Amino acid sequence: MSLSRRQLFTLSGGIVSGVGLTACGLALTSPGGSTGALLPSRVPLPAPFVTELPRLTPLRPDRDGRARVTVRRKGIEILPGRTTEIAGYDGLFPGPTIEATKGDPLALTVRNELDVPVVNHLHGGVTRPEHDGYPTDLVQPGREREYRYPLDQRAATLWYHDHAMDRTGPNVYAGMAGAVVLRDPAEVDLGLPRGERELTLVLTDRSFGEDAELVYPVVDGAIDHRYHGGLLGDVMLVNGTPWPRLDVDAARYRLRILNACNARRLELALDPGQDIVQVGTDQGLLTKPHHRSTLTLAPAERADVVIDFSQYGVGEQVTLVNRLGDGAMAQVMRLDVARRATDDSHVPERLSTIERIDPSLVVTTRDFHLALGQPMPGGHGSHSGNDRSLPMWSINGQPYRPGEDLFGAELGTVERWRFTTDVHHPVHAHLVHFQVDQDGAPAWKDTIDIGPTSRAEVLVPIEGFRGRYVLHCHNLEHEDRMMMADFSVG
Ligand code: C2O
Ligand code: CU
């Protein structure tokens, strides 16, 4: 779904400058419902379904719960036969997949060998504020720090990524993102597919320049204003490989899918069409499996799904498609059903227990409006990315002011948060999780996708730790352009 300029004008309540800027190239929405503009690559694009899907490199903490990663630049092969320099955890893109166990604390040392400051954030983690990766809590070049993650929370597919003030978009784009699989030994009994038949898929879109370099269009230290609405790449990468393929058994597979794109929304489906059985969300298992024909994932959202390839014939090629993508971006990867196989996995009707929060417990209801704000005072200038006449993205009319709380919440209470938006914004809060109603049952999320015509309402138990955290849009170009707010838990 895309907005015409007229609709945008209406929804943004007369932000005339925004409309004027659209005329000189500030693309806010693209066809297909992502907020952003496509940056075309300047190299020939690789043929799809040639390279095999790589398994992600696991990172297992040692017996004392310690692990370490070094952020560094490395030339790697992403496009066949070409070298692309990335900046990633241990020089990998995506970073290593941290394999952790619920309740076992992790002490992760992050060493920064880049020439820019970085911040590490465990997305979806319930973490003390000093370890949470507040945007100005920087690890300077040549330094390292230990982040402590209690991981005393539901098992789920989490992820870690950079969170540096004003630079999260370029840093993540350069490679600073990896998955975290937080397991609960009690879930093994459920019988979901595991071992070789459990895969983590990290989805990212990227664009490449003439020398196969990753292109992030920055002008004078800020995003080129044309991509102010979000940067969309024209190469779909799964685990860092363009449009890969994988031979699968005619059996059930569990796929943990992470949308790690800066701005691109995905609507995933199988072709030939069969049901995708969703078993989990951002914050772990659903109460019961849910059959769906398509699965929409906004940036930072995760889904845990089971696909039964025995529904297909041996020799059949099953494409994972993106219904919101155009041309080559309408495809993600291909799964080739290679052989018959035995399968003792199953998907039980009862996956987990989630207690529905009694709405009468709500002590505070808050309204958040995520929208393009007014230009910063100080006015008109050049057409550089720093142009202060460009409106900033804002929450409740307020561009991000680090250190100033938008609100305070009380530990141990339950709040109701309501969101409205102008265009699509995936909203994410640190520390707390959102209880949503999904298909008639409660489910846990940490990021929710809010479209221009919808309003979202979530229940938020204020649990974990006291201190200052952030709430922001996870379209990283919006986040860097101030769509963030502080809140404190007291
Ligand atoms: Cu995944 Cu504050 O971010
Ligand atoms: Cu946004």
Short mmCIF file of C-alpha atoms and ligand atoms in Angstrom, two decimals:
data_model
loop_
_atom_site.label_atom_id
_atom_site.label_comp_id
_atom_site.label_asym_id
_atom_site.label_seq_id
_atom_site.Cartn_x
_atom_site.Cartn_y
_atom_site.Cartn_z
CA MET A 1 0.00 0.00 0.00
CA SER A 2 1.44 3.37 -0.88
CA LEU A 3 0.31 6.87 -0.23
CA SER A 4 -0.33 9.35 -2.94
CA ARG A 5 1.11 12.76 -2.30
CA ARG A 6 -2.37 14.05 -1.62
CA GLN A 7 -3.00 11.41 1.02
CA LEU A 8 0.35 12.15 2.58
CA PHE A 9 -0.56 15.80 2.71
CA THR A 10 -3.81 15.00 4.42
CA LEU A 11 -2.36 12.58 6.93
CA SER A 12 0.56 14.69 7.93
CA GLY A 13 -1.77 17.50 8.83
CA GLY A 14 -0.56 20.15 6.45
CA ILE A 15 3.17 19.74 6.62
CA VAL A 16 3.54 21.80 3.50
CA SER A 17 7.31 21.64 3.49
CA GLY A 18 7.18 17.85 3.38
CA VAL A 19 5.09 17.94 0.26
CA GLY A 20 7.35 20.54 -1.32
CA LEU A 21 10.34 18.35 -0.61
CA THR A 22 8.66 15.39 -2.26
CA ALA A 23 8.63 17.50 -5.38
CA CYS A 24 12.41 17.99 -5.24
CA GLY A 25 13.10 14.35 -4.60
CA LEU A 26 12.33 13.46 -0.99
CA ALA A 27 10.63 10.16 -1.60
CA LEU A 28 8.72 9.09 1.44
CA THR A 29 6.97 6.01 0.22
CA SER A 30 7.69 3.58 -2.52
CA PRO A 31 5.25 1.25 -4.17
CA GLY A 32 5.00 -1.84 -2.05
CA GLY A 33 4.45 -0.19 1.28
CA SER A 34 7.98 0.44 2.45
CA THR A 35 8.75 3.95 3.51
CA GLY A 36 11.82 4.95 1.58
CA ALA A 37 13.49 5.25 -1.80
CA LEU A 38 15.31 2.66 -3.89
CA LEU A 39 19.03 3.14 -4.46
CA PRO A 40 19.94 1.29 -7.68
CA SER A 41 23.16 -0.72 -7.72
CA ARG A 42 25.85 0.17 -10.26
CA VAL A 43 27.10 -3.37 -10.82
CA PRO A 44 25.40 -6.11 -12.77
CA LEU A 45 23.21 -8.01 -10.35
CA PRO A 46 23.94 -11.69 -9.75
CA ALA A 47 21.62 -14.37 -11.10
CA PRO A 48 19.26 -15.62 -8.41
CA PHE A 49 19.35 -19.10 -6.85
CA VAL A 50 22.93 -19.94 -7.75
CA THR A 51 24.82 -19.64 -4.48
CA GLU A 52 24.04 -21.97 -1.64
CA LEU A 53 22.56 -20.50 1.53
CA PRO A 54 25.37 -20.20 4.07
CA ARG A 55 24.87 -21.41 7.62
CA LEU A 56 25.55 -18.60 10.04
CA THR A 57 28.68 -18.90 12.17
CA PRO A 58 27.67 -19.82 15.73
CA LEU A 59 29.14 -18.05 18.75
CA ARG A 60 28.77 -20.04 21.96
CA PRO A 61 29.64 -18.42 25.28
CA ASP A 62 32.30 -20.23 27.32
CA ARG A 63 31.57 -22.02 30.61
CA ASP A 64 31.61 -18.71 32.48
CA GLY A 65 29.09 -17.21 30.10
CA ARG A 66 31.65 -15.04 28.34
CA ALA A 67 31.92 -14.32 24.65
CA ARG A 68 33.69 -11.71 22.61
CA VAL A 69 33.32 -10.08 19.24
CA THR A 70 35.53 -7.58 17.47
CA VAL A 71 34.00 -5.07 15.10
CA ARG A 72 36.30 -4.74 12.16
CA ARG A 73 36.50 -4.07 8.46
CA LYS A 74 36.98 -6.98 6.17
CA GLY A 75 36.80 -7.62 2.46
CA ILE A 76 34.40 -10.50 1.85
CA GLU A 77 32.72 -12.05 -1.16
CA ILE A 78 29.04 -11.12 -1.34
CA LEU A 79 28.62 -10.77 -5.11
CA PRO A 80 30.22 -13.75 -6.86
CA GLY A 81 33.85 -13.06 -7.74
CA ARG A 82 33.85 -9.56 -6.22
CA THR A 83 35.16 -8.24 -2.93
CA THR A 84 33.02 -6.00 -0.75
CA GLU A 85 34.36 -4.33 2.34
CA ILE A 86 32.07 -4.66 5.32
CA ALA A 87 32.35 -3.48 8.92
CA GLY A 88 31.00 -6.29 11.02
CA TYR A 89 31.31 -8.38 14.17
CA ASP A 90 34.40 -10.54 13.70
CA GLY A 91 34.47 -9.33 10.11
CA LEU A 92 31.34 -11.35 9.30
CA PHE A 93 28.10 -10.24 7.68
CA PRO A 94 25.79 -11.01 9.32
CA GLY A 95 27.71 -11.26 12.57
CA PRO A 96 28.05 -14.60 14.35
CA THR A 97 24.82 -16.05 15.73
CA ILE A 98 24.98 -16.02 19.50
CA GLU A 99 23.60 -19.29 20.88
CA ALA A 100 22.38 -18.68 24.42
CA THR A 101 20.26 -20.39 27.01
CA LYS A 102 17.43 -18.74 28.89
CA GLY A 103 18.57 -17.79 32.38
CA ASP A 104 22.29 -18.14 31.67
CA PRO A 105 23.75 -14.62 31.82
CA LEU A 106 25.97 -13.60 28.92
CA ALA A 107 28.91 -11.25 29.27
CA LEU A 108 29.67 -10.07 25.75
CA THR A 109 32.82 -8.07 25.17
CA VAL A 110 32.63 -5.88 22.11
CA ARG A 111 35.93 -4.55 20.82
CA ASN A 112 35.86 -1.68 18.35
CA GLU A 113 38.57 -1.74 15.70
CA LEU A 114 36.77 0.71 13.42
CA ASP A 115 37.59 4.39 13.17
CA VAL A 116 34.09 5.40 14.26
CA PRO A 117 32.41 4.90 17.64
CA VAL A 118 29.95 2.03 18.01
CA VAL A 119 27.29 0.96 20.51
CA ASN A 120 25.96 -2.54 20.97
CA HIS A 121 22.29 -3.20 21.64
CA LEU A 122 20.66 -6.56 22.30
CA HIS A 123 17.34 -6.07 20.54
CA GLY A 124 14.53 -7.59 22.58
CA GLY A 125 16.74 -8.14 25.60
CA VAL A 126 15.74 -7.23 29.15
CA THR A 127 18.95 -5.51 30.10
CA ARG A 128 20.13 -3.02 32.74
CA PRO A 129 20.27 0.52 31.33
CA GLU A 130 24.06 0.79 31.54
CA HIS A 131 24.39 -2.33 29.37
CA ASP A 132 21.50 -1.63 27.04
CA GLY A 133 23.32 0.36 24.39
CA TYR A 134 21.94 3.84 24.94
CA PRO A 135 22.75 5.81 21.75
CA THR A 136 25.39 8.05 23.32
CA ASP A 137 27.00 5.29 25.39
CA LEU A 138 29.75 4.87 22.81
CA VAL A 139 32.61 2.42 22.52
CA GLN A 140 35.34 4.58 21.02
CA PRO A 141 37.72 3.35 18.31
CA GLY A 142 40.43 1.11 19.76
CA ARG A 143 38.41 0.44 22.93
CA GLU A 144 36.27 -2.41 24.17
CA ARG A 145 33.58 -2.93 26.76
CA GLU A 146 31.71 -5.76 28.35
CA TYR A 147 27.93 -5.83 28.02
CA ARG A 148 26.04 -7.91 30.56
CA TYR A 149 22.87 -9.59 29.40
CA PRO A 150 20.92 -11.48 32.09
CA LEU A 151 18.81 -13.30 29.43
CA ASP A 152 16.31 -14.11 32.13
CA GLN A 153 13.34 -13.92 29.77
CA ARG A 154 11.29 -16.06 27.36
CA ALA A 155 13.25 -18.00 24.79
CA ALA A 156 13.11 -16.15 21.47
CA THR A 157 15.02 -15.13 18.37
CA LEU A 158 16.66 -11.87 19.40
CA TRP A 159 19.33 -9.91 17.57
CA TYR A 160 22.18 -7.56 18.26
CA HIS A 161 23.15 -4.55 16.26
CA ASP A 162 24.80 -1.16 16.38
CA HIS A 163 22.90 1.69 18.03
CA ALA A 164 25.23 4.69 17.77
CA MET A 165 23.58 8.10 17.86
CA ASP A 166 22.93 9.41 14.32
CA ARG A 167 24.93 6.54 12.78
CA THR A 168 22.89 3.41 13.32
CA GLY A 169 21.71 3.33 9.69
CA PRO A 170 25.18 3.41 8.10
CA ASN A 171 26.71 1.15 10.76
CA VAL A 172 24.09 -1.58 10.42
CA TYR A 173 24.16 -1.23 6.65
CA ALA A 174 27.93 -1.78 6.73
CA GLY A 175 27.33 -5.10 8.47
CA MET A 176 26.82 -4.60 12.19
CA ALA A 177 23.93 -6.97 12.87
CA GLY A 178 23.69 -10.58 14.02
CA ALA A 179 21.12 -13.01 15.37
CA VAL A 180 20.78 -14.32 18.91
CA VAL A 181 19.01 -17.63 19.42
CA LEU A 182 17.89 -17.76 23.03
CA ARG A 183 16.80 -21.30 23.83
CA ASP A 184 14.78 -22.81 26.62
CA PRO A 185 15.69 -26.48 27.21
CA ALA A 186 12.05 -27.06 28.21
CA GLU A 187 11.00 -26.33 24.63
CA VAL A 188 12.90 -29.29 23.20
CA ASP A 189 10.04 -31.58 24.26
CA LEU A 190 7.69 -29.82 21.89
CA GLY A 191 9.25 -31.75 19.02
CA LEU A 192 9.65 -28.82 16.63
CA PRO A 193 12.16 -29.42 13.82
CA ARG A 194 15.75 -29.03 15.01
CA GLY A 195 19.35 -29.71 14.15
CA GLU A 196 19.91 -29.52 10.39
CA ARG A 197 16.23 -28.69 9.99
CA GLU A 198 16.33 -25.53 12.06
CA LEU A 199 17.66 -22.49 10.23
CA THR A 200 18.10 -18.85 11.06
CA LEU A 201 17.54 -16.54 8.11
CA VAL A 202 18.80 -12.97 8.37
CA LEU A 203 17.23 -10.92 5.58
CA THR A 204 18.85 -7.67 4.43
CA ASP A 205 18.60 -5.58 1.28
CA ARG A 206 21.68 -3.76 0.03
CA SER A 207 22.89 -1.78 -2.98
CA PHE A 208 26.35 -1.98 -4.49
CA GLY A 209 28.48 0.62 -6.25
CA GLU A 210 30.68 0.18 -9.31
CA ASP A 211 33.43 -1.53 -7.31
CA ALA A 212 30.96 -3.82 -5.55
CA GLU A 213 31.18 -1.60 -2.47
CA LEU A 214 28.19 -1.17 -0.16
CA VAL A 215 26.69 2.22 -0.87
CA TYR A 216 25.21 4.26 1.95
CA PRO A 217 24.49 7.70 0.57
CA VAL A 218 25.79 10.21 3.08
CA VAL A 219 26.29 13.89 2.35
CA ASP A 220 28.18 15.98 4.91
CA GLY A 221 27.75 13.33 7.58
CA ALA A 222 23.99 12.85 7.19
CA ILE A 223 21.84 10.75 4.93
CA ASP A 224 21.34 12.17 1.44
CA HIS A 225 17.94 13.84 1.72
CA ARG A 226 16.54 11.68 -1.04
CA TYR A 227 16.76 8.68 1.31
CA HIS A 228 15.46 10.50 4.35
CA GLY A 229 12.36 8.29 4.19
CA GLY A 230 14.46 5.11 4.25
CA LEU A 231 17.11 3.41 2.14
CA LEU A 232 15.95 0.48 0.03
CA GLY A 233 18.52 -1.77 -1.65
CA ASP A 234 18.00 -3.69 -4.87
CA VAL A 235 19.83 -6.89 -3.89
CA MET A 236 18.11 -9.27 -1.48
CA LEU A 237 20.57 -11.03 0.81
CA VAL A 238 19.81 -13.99 3.01
CA ASN A 239 22.56 -14.64 5.54
CA GLY A 240 24.68 -12.24 3.51
CA THR A 241 24.21 -14.06 0.18
CA PRO A 242 22.21 -12.71 -2.75
CA TRP A 243 19.08 -14.73 -3.54
CA PRO A 244 20.53 -18.04 -2.33
CA ARG A 245 19.20 -21.56 -2.81
CA LEU A 246 19.13 -24.54 -0.51
CA ASP A 247 18.45 -28.25 -0.96
CA VAL A 248 15.93 -29.40 1.61
CA ASP A 249 14.49 -32.75 2.64
CA ALA A 250 10.80 -33.40 2.03
CA ALA A 251 10.21 -32.75 5.73
CA ARG A 252 9.34 -30.04 8.21
CA TYR A 253 11.83 -27.19 8.77
CA ARG A 254 11.82 -24.53 11.43
CA LEU A 255 12.89 -21.15 10.12
CA ARG A 256 13.71 -18.24 12.40
CA ILE A 257 13.34 -15.26 10.11
CA LEU A 258 14.69 -11.81 10.98
CA ASN A 259 14.00 -8.73 8.90
CA ALA A 260 17.29 -6.89 9.41
CA CYS A 261 16.72 -4.44 6.55
CA ASN A 262 17.20 -0.74 7.30
CA ALA A 263 13.81 0.25 5.91
CA ARG A 264 12.28 -2.47 3.75
CA ARG A 265 9.04 -4.21 4.74
CA LEU A 266 8.56 -7.78 3.57
CA GLU A 267 5.47 -9.81 2.89
CA LEU A 268 6.74 -13.34 2.61
CA ALA A 269 4.92 -16.21 0.92
CA LEU A 270 5.74 -19.52 -0.74
CA ASP A 271 5.44 -20.13 -4.47
CA PRO A 272 3.88 -22.62 -5.23
CA GLY A 273 1.66 -21.52 -2.39
CA GLN A 274 1.38 -23.58 0.75
CA ASP A 275 0.72 -22.51 4.26
CA ILE A 276 3.42 -21.10 6.44
CA VAL A 277 2.82 -22.23 10.01
CA GLN A 278 3.83 -19.45 12.37
CA VAL A 279 4.91 -20.74 15.77
CA GLY A 280 6.60 -17.67 17.22
CA THR A 281 6.97 -13.90 17.15
CA ASP A 282 9.66 -11.42 18.25
CA GLN A 283 9.40 -12.63 21.82
CA GLY A 284 9.06 -16.35 21.51
CA LEU A 285 6.47 -19.00 20.92
CA LEU A 286 2.82 -18.30 20.29
CA THR A 287 0.29 -20.16 22.40
CA LYS A 288 -0.76 -22.21 19.37
CA PRO A 289 0.40 -22.53 15.77
CA HIS A 290 -1.18 -20.24 13.24
CA HIS A 291 -1.49 -21.16 9.56
CA ARG A 292 -1.04 -18.26 7.20
CA SER A 293 -0.58 -17.74 3.49
CA THR A 294 1.62 -14.66 3.92
CA LEU A 295 3.82 -13.30 6.67
CA THR A 296 4.49 -9.59 6.93
CA LEU A 297 7.70 -8.50 8.63
CA ALA A 298 8.71 -4.88 9.10
CA PRO A 299 12.32 -3.99 9.92
CA ALA A 300 13.45 -5.64 13.20
CA GLU A 301 10.48 -7.99 13.41
CA ARG A 302 11.09 -11.74 13.66
CA ALA A 303 8.91 -14.72 12.95
CA ASP A 304 9.47 -18.32 13.88
CA VAL A 305 7.78 -20.55 11.29
CA VAL A 306 7.52 -24.17 10.27
CA ILE A 307 7.31 -25.13 6.61
CA ASP A 308 6.46 -28.68 5.67
CA PHE A 309 8.28 -29.51 2.44
CA SER A 310 6.67 -32.94 2.31
CA GLN A 311 3.65 -31.11 0.88
CA TYR A 312 5.73 -30.73 -2.28
CA GLY A 313 7.08 -33.38 -4.61
CA VAL A 314 10.74 -34.32 -4.70
CA GLY A 315 12.34 -32.16 -7.39
CA GLU A 316 9.98 -29.25 -6.79
CA GLN A 317 11.46 -25.79 -6.43
CA VAL A 318 9.83 -23.62 -3.82
CA THR A 319 10.51 -19.90 -3.93
CA LEU A 320 10.23 -17.72 -0.87
CA VAL A 321 8.79 -14.56 -2.39
CA ASN A 322 8.29 -11.03 -1.14
CA ARG A 323 4.89 -9.80 -2.24
CA LEU A 324 5.89 -6.21 -1.52
CA GLY A 325 8.97 -6.27 -3.75
CA ASP A 326 9.22 -5.31 -7.41
CA GLY A 327 11.26 -7.12 -10.07
CA ALA A 328 14.14 -9.09 -8.60
CA MET A 329 13.17 -7.88 -5.13
CA ALA A 330 9.96 -9.89 -5.39
CA GLN A 331 12.09 -12.97 -4.67
CA VAL A 332 14.05 -13.87 -1.56
CA MET A 333 15.48 -17.37 -1.92
CA ARG A 334 14.68 -20.81 -3.32
CA LEU A 335 14.29 -24.10 -1.50
CA ASP A 336 14.72 -27.16 -3.68
CA VAL A 337 13.03 -30.29 -2.38
CA ALA A 338 15.90 -32.69 -2.98
CA ARG A 339 14.98 -35.96 -1.34
CA ARG A 340 12.43 -37.97 0.58
CA ALA A 341 13.22 -38.27 4.26
CA THR A 342 11.85 -39.49 7.53
CA ASP A 343 10.56 -36.85 9.89
CA ASP A 344 9.76 -37.31 13.55
CA SER A 345 9.17 -33.61 14.21
CA HIS A 346 5.74 -32.17 14.84
CA VAL A 347 3.97 -28.95 15.62
CA PRO A 348 1.90 -29.39 18.77
CA GLU A 349 -1.40 -27.59 19.13
CA ARG A 350 -0.24 -26.14 22.43
CA LEU A 351 3.10 -24.33 22.06
CA SER A 352 3.36 -22.13 25.12
CA THR A 353 1.42 -20.41 27.83
CA ILE A 354 0.87 -16.69 27.73
CA GLU A 355 -1.27 -15.21 30.41
CA ARG A 356 -3.56 -12.58 29.03
CA ILE A 357 -3.09 -9.29 30.86
CA ASP A 358 -6.25 -8.06 32.50
CA PRO A 359 -6.88 -4.61 30.95
CA SER A 360 -8.30 -3.38 34.22
CA LEU A 361 -4.75 -3.46 35.59
CA VAL A 362 -3.73 -0.61 33.28
CA VAL A 363 -2.67 2.42 35.31
CA THR A 364 -1.74 4.76 32.44
CA THR A 365 -2.71 5.08 28.79
CA ARG A 366 -0.25 6.87 26.50
CA ASP A 367 -0.70 8.07 22.95
CA PHE A 368 2.20 8.25 20.54
CA HIS A 369 2.04 9.81 17.10
CA LEU A 370 4.93 8.96 14.80
CA ALA A 371 5.20 11.39 11.91
CA LEU A 372 7.32 13.75 9.92
CA GLY A 373 7.82 16.78 12.13
CA GLN A 374 8.49 20.41 11.39
CA PRO A 375 11.80 21.64 10.02
CA MET A 376 14.32 22.44 12.74
CA PRO A 377 14.59 26.14 13.43
CA GLY A 378 17.52 27.78 11.72
CA GLY A 379 16.14 27.28 8.31
CA HIS A 380 16.96 27.04 4.71
CA GLY A 381 20.28 25.98 3.38
CA SER A 382 21.89 23.86 0.74
CA HIS A 383 20.45 20.58 -0.44
CA SER A 384 22.90 18.61 1.66
CA GLY A 385 21.85 15.94 4.09
CA ASN A 386 22.36 18.41 6.88
CA ASP A 387 19.85 20.79 5.42
CA ARG A 388 18.06 22.07 8.48
CA SER A 389 15.05 23.09 6.43
CA LEU A 390 14.32 19.36 6.08
CA PRO A 391 11.75 18.20 8.55
CA MET A 392 12.92 15.65 11.11
CA TRP A 393 11.00 12.51 11.95
CA SER A 394 9.36 12.91 15.33
CA ILE A 395 7.39 11.28 18.10
CA ASN A 396 4.54 13.43 19.39
CA GLY A 397 5.94 16.33 17.39
CA GLN A 398 9.28 16.08 19.15
CA PRO A 399 12.56 15.17 17.46
CA TYR A 400 14.87 13.14 19.71
CA ARG A 401 16.43 14.99 22.63
CA PRO A 402 18.80 12.59 24.37
CA GLY A 403 18.66 12.93 28.12
CA GLU A 404 15.15 14.40 28.23
CA ASP A 405 12.39 11.93 29.02
CA LEU A 406 9.22 11.98 26.99
CA PHE A 407 7.59 10.14 29.91
CA GLY A 408 8.26 8.19 33.06
CA ALA A 409 6.80 4.80 33.90
CA GLU A 410 6.64 2.95 37.18
CA LEU A 411 8.27 -0.42 37.59
CA GLY A 412 5.72 -3.14 38.31
CA THR A 413 2.77 -1.42 36.66
CA VAL A 414 0.95 -2.09 33.40
CA GLU A 415 0.43 0.59 30.77
CA ARG A 416 -1.53 0.81 27.55
CA TRP A 417 0.30 2.40 24.63
CA ARG A 418 -1.55 3.57 21.53
CA PHE A 419 0.20 4.47 18.31
CA THR A 420 -0.79 6.36 15.18
CA THR A 421 1.45 7.25 12.24
CA ASP A 422 1.62 9.20 8.98
CA VAL A 423 3.42 6.57 6.87
CA HIS A 424 4.63 3.09 7.88
CA HIS A 425 6.74 3.07 11.03
CA PRO A 426 7.95 -0.06 12.88
CA VAL A 427 8.01 1.07 16.49
CA HIS A 428 10.29 -0.59 19.03
CA ALA A 429 10.83 -0.08 22.74
CA HIS A 430 13.85 -1.15 24.72
CA LEU A 431 13.44 -3.08 27.99
CA VAL A 432 9.68 -3.65 27.80
CA HIS A 433 7.62 -5.97 25.63
CA PHE A 434 4.25 -5.47 24.03
CA GLN A 435 1.37 -7.83 24.60
CA VAL A 436 -0.68 -7.90 21.43
CA ASP A 437 -3.65 -9.89 20.33
CA GLN A 438 -2.72 -12.07 17.39
CA ASP A 439 -5.47 -14.11 15.83
CA GLY A 440 -7.49 -14.13 19.01
CA ALA A 441 -4.68 -15.12 21.36
CA PRO A 442 -2.16 -13.06 23.32
CA ALA A 443 1.37 -12.84 21.86
CA TRP A 444 4.57 -11.00 22.80
CA LYS A 445 6.31 -8.52 20.54
CA ASP A 446 9.04 -5.92 20.88
CA THR A 447 8.51 -4.24 17.51
CA ILE A 448 5.18 -3.54 15.86
CA ASP A 449 4.53 -2.36 12.37
CA ILE A 450 2.08 0.51 12.20
CA GLY A 451 0.65 1.61 8.89
CA PRO A 452 -0.83 4.93 7.95
CA THR A 453 -4.42 3.89 8.20
CA SER A 454 -4.22 1.76 11.29
CA ARG A 455 -3.86 2.49 14.92
CA ALA A 456 -2.20 0.05 17.24
CA GLU A 457 -2.80 -0.57 20.89
CA VAL A 458 -0.58 -2.71 23.08
CA LEU A 459 -0.40 -3.58 26.76
CA VAL A 460 3.00 -2.99 28.28
CA PRO A 461 4.05 -4.48 31.60
CA ILE A 462 6.80 -2.25 32.97
CA GLU A 463 9.19 -4.94 34.11
CA GLY A 464 12.90 -5.50 34.42
CA PHE A 465 15.03 -2.61 35.60
CA ARG A 466 14.87 1.03 36.61
CA GLY A 467 16.59 3.61 34.47
CA ARG A 468 16.51 5.38 31.13
CA TYR A 469 15.68 3.58 27.90
CA VAL A 470 14.61 4.52 24.39
CA LEU A 471 11.53 4.09 22.25
CA HIS A 472 12.06 4.59 18.53
CA CYS A 473 11.18 3.83 14.96
CA HIS A 474 13.19 0.91 13.57
CA ASN A 475 13.33 2.30 10.07
CA LEU A 476 16.97 3.18 10.68
CA GLU A 477 16.91 6.28 8.50
CA HIS A 478 14.01 7.56 10.59
CA GLU A 479 15.78 6.60 13.80
CA ASP A 480 18.93 8.51 12.80
CA ARG A 481 16.76 11.43 11.74
CA MET A 482 15.44 11.78 15.31
CA MET A 483 12.44 9.44 15.50
CA MET A 484 13.34 8.40 19.01
CA ALA A 485 12.39 9.31 22.56
CA ASP A 486 13.76 8.62 26.03
CA PHE A 487 11.65 7.20 28.80
CA SER A 488 12.60 6.37 32.34
CA VAL A 489 11.42 3.57 34.54
CA GLY A 490 11.35 4.58 38.19
CU1 C2O B 1 16.84 -2.97 17.28
CU2 C2O B 1 16.81 0.34 19.61
O1 C2O B 1 16.85 -1.27 18.42
CU CU B 2 9.67 5.48 11.01
#
